[in-house]
Tab-separated table of C-alpha atoms in Angstrom:
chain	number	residue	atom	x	y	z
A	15	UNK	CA	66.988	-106.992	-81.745
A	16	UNK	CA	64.089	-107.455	-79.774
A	17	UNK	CA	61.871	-104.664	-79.247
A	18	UNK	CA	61.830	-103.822	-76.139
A	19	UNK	CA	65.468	-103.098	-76.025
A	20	UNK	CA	65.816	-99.801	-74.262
A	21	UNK	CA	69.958	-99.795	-74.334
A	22	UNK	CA	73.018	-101.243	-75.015
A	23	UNK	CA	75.907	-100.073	-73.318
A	24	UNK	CA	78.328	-100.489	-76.013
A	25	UNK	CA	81.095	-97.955	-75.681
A	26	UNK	CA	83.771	-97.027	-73.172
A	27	UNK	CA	86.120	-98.817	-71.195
A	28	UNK	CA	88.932	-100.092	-73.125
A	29	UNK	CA	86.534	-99.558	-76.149
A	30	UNK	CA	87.717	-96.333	-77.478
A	31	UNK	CA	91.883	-97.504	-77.258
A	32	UNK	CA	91.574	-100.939	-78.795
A	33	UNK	CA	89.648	-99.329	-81.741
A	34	UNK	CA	92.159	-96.590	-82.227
A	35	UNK	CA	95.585	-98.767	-81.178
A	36	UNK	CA	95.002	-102.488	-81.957
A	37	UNK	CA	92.549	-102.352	-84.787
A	38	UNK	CA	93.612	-98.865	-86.252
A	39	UNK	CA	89.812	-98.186	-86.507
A	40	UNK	CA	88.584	-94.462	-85.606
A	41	UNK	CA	86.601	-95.217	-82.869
A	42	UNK	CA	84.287	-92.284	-83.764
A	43	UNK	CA	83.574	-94.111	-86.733
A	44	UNK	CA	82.930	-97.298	-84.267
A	45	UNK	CA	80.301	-94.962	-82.816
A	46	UNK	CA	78.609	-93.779	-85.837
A	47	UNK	CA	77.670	-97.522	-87.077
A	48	UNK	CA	76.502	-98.370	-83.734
A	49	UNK	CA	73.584	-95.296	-83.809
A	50	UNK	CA	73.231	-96.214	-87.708
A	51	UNK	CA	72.494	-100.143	-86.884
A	52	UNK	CA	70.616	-99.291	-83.523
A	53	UNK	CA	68.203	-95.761	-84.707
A	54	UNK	CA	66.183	-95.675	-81.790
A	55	UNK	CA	68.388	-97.326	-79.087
A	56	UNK	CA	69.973	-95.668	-76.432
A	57	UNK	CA	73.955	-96.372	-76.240
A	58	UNK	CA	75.202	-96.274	-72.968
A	59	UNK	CA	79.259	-95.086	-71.936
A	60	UNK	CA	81.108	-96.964	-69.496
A	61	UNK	CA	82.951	-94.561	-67.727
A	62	UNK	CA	85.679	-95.959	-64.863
A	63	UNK	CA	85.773	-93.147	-61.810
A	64	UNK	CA	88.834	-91.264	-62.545
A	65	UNK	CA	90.546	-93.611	-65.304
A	66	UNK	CA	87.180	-92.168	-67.642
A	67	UNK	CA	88.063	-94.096	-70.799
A	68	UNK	CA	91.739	-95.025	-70.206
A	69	UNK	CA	93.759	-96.985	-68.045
A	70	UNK	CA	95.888	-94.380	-66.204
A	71	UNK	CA	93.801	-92.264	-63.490
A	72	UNK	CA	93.674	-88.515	-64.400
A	73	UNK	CA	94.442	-86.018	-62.133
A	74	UNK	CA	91.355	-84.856	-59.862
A	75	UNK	CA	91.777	-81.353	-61.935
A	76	UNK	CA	90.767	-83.123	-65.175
A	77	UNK	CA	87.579	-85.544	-64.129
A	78	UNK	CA	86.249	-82.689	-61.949
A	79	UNK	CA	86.255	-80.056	-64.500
């Protein structure tokens, strides 16, 4: 890594289902090796307007909460 990297945006999106549903990965574990391998690295979350981290849009109720 070079070291000026201030962050990676390395999570959200489809991120969090193909860990979980086509790899059968826990994509908290995911998570946990990315801040182990990058200490002092912000991660940025992708997070799609009212589909958040899935493909279906949630109700106004849930993403305003």
């Amino acid at each position: 890594m070079t070291p000026e990297l201030l962050s990676v945006e390395a999570w959200g999106g489809a991120t969090y289902d193909v860990a979980l549903r086509f790899l059968g990965e826990d994509p908290w574990d995911r998570l946990a090796a990315l801040r182990e391998a990058l200490p002092n690295v912000a991660i940025q979350m992708l997070l799609r307007g009212r589909n958040t981290v899935g493909y279906t849009p949630y109700p106004t109720e849930v993403t305003d909460a």
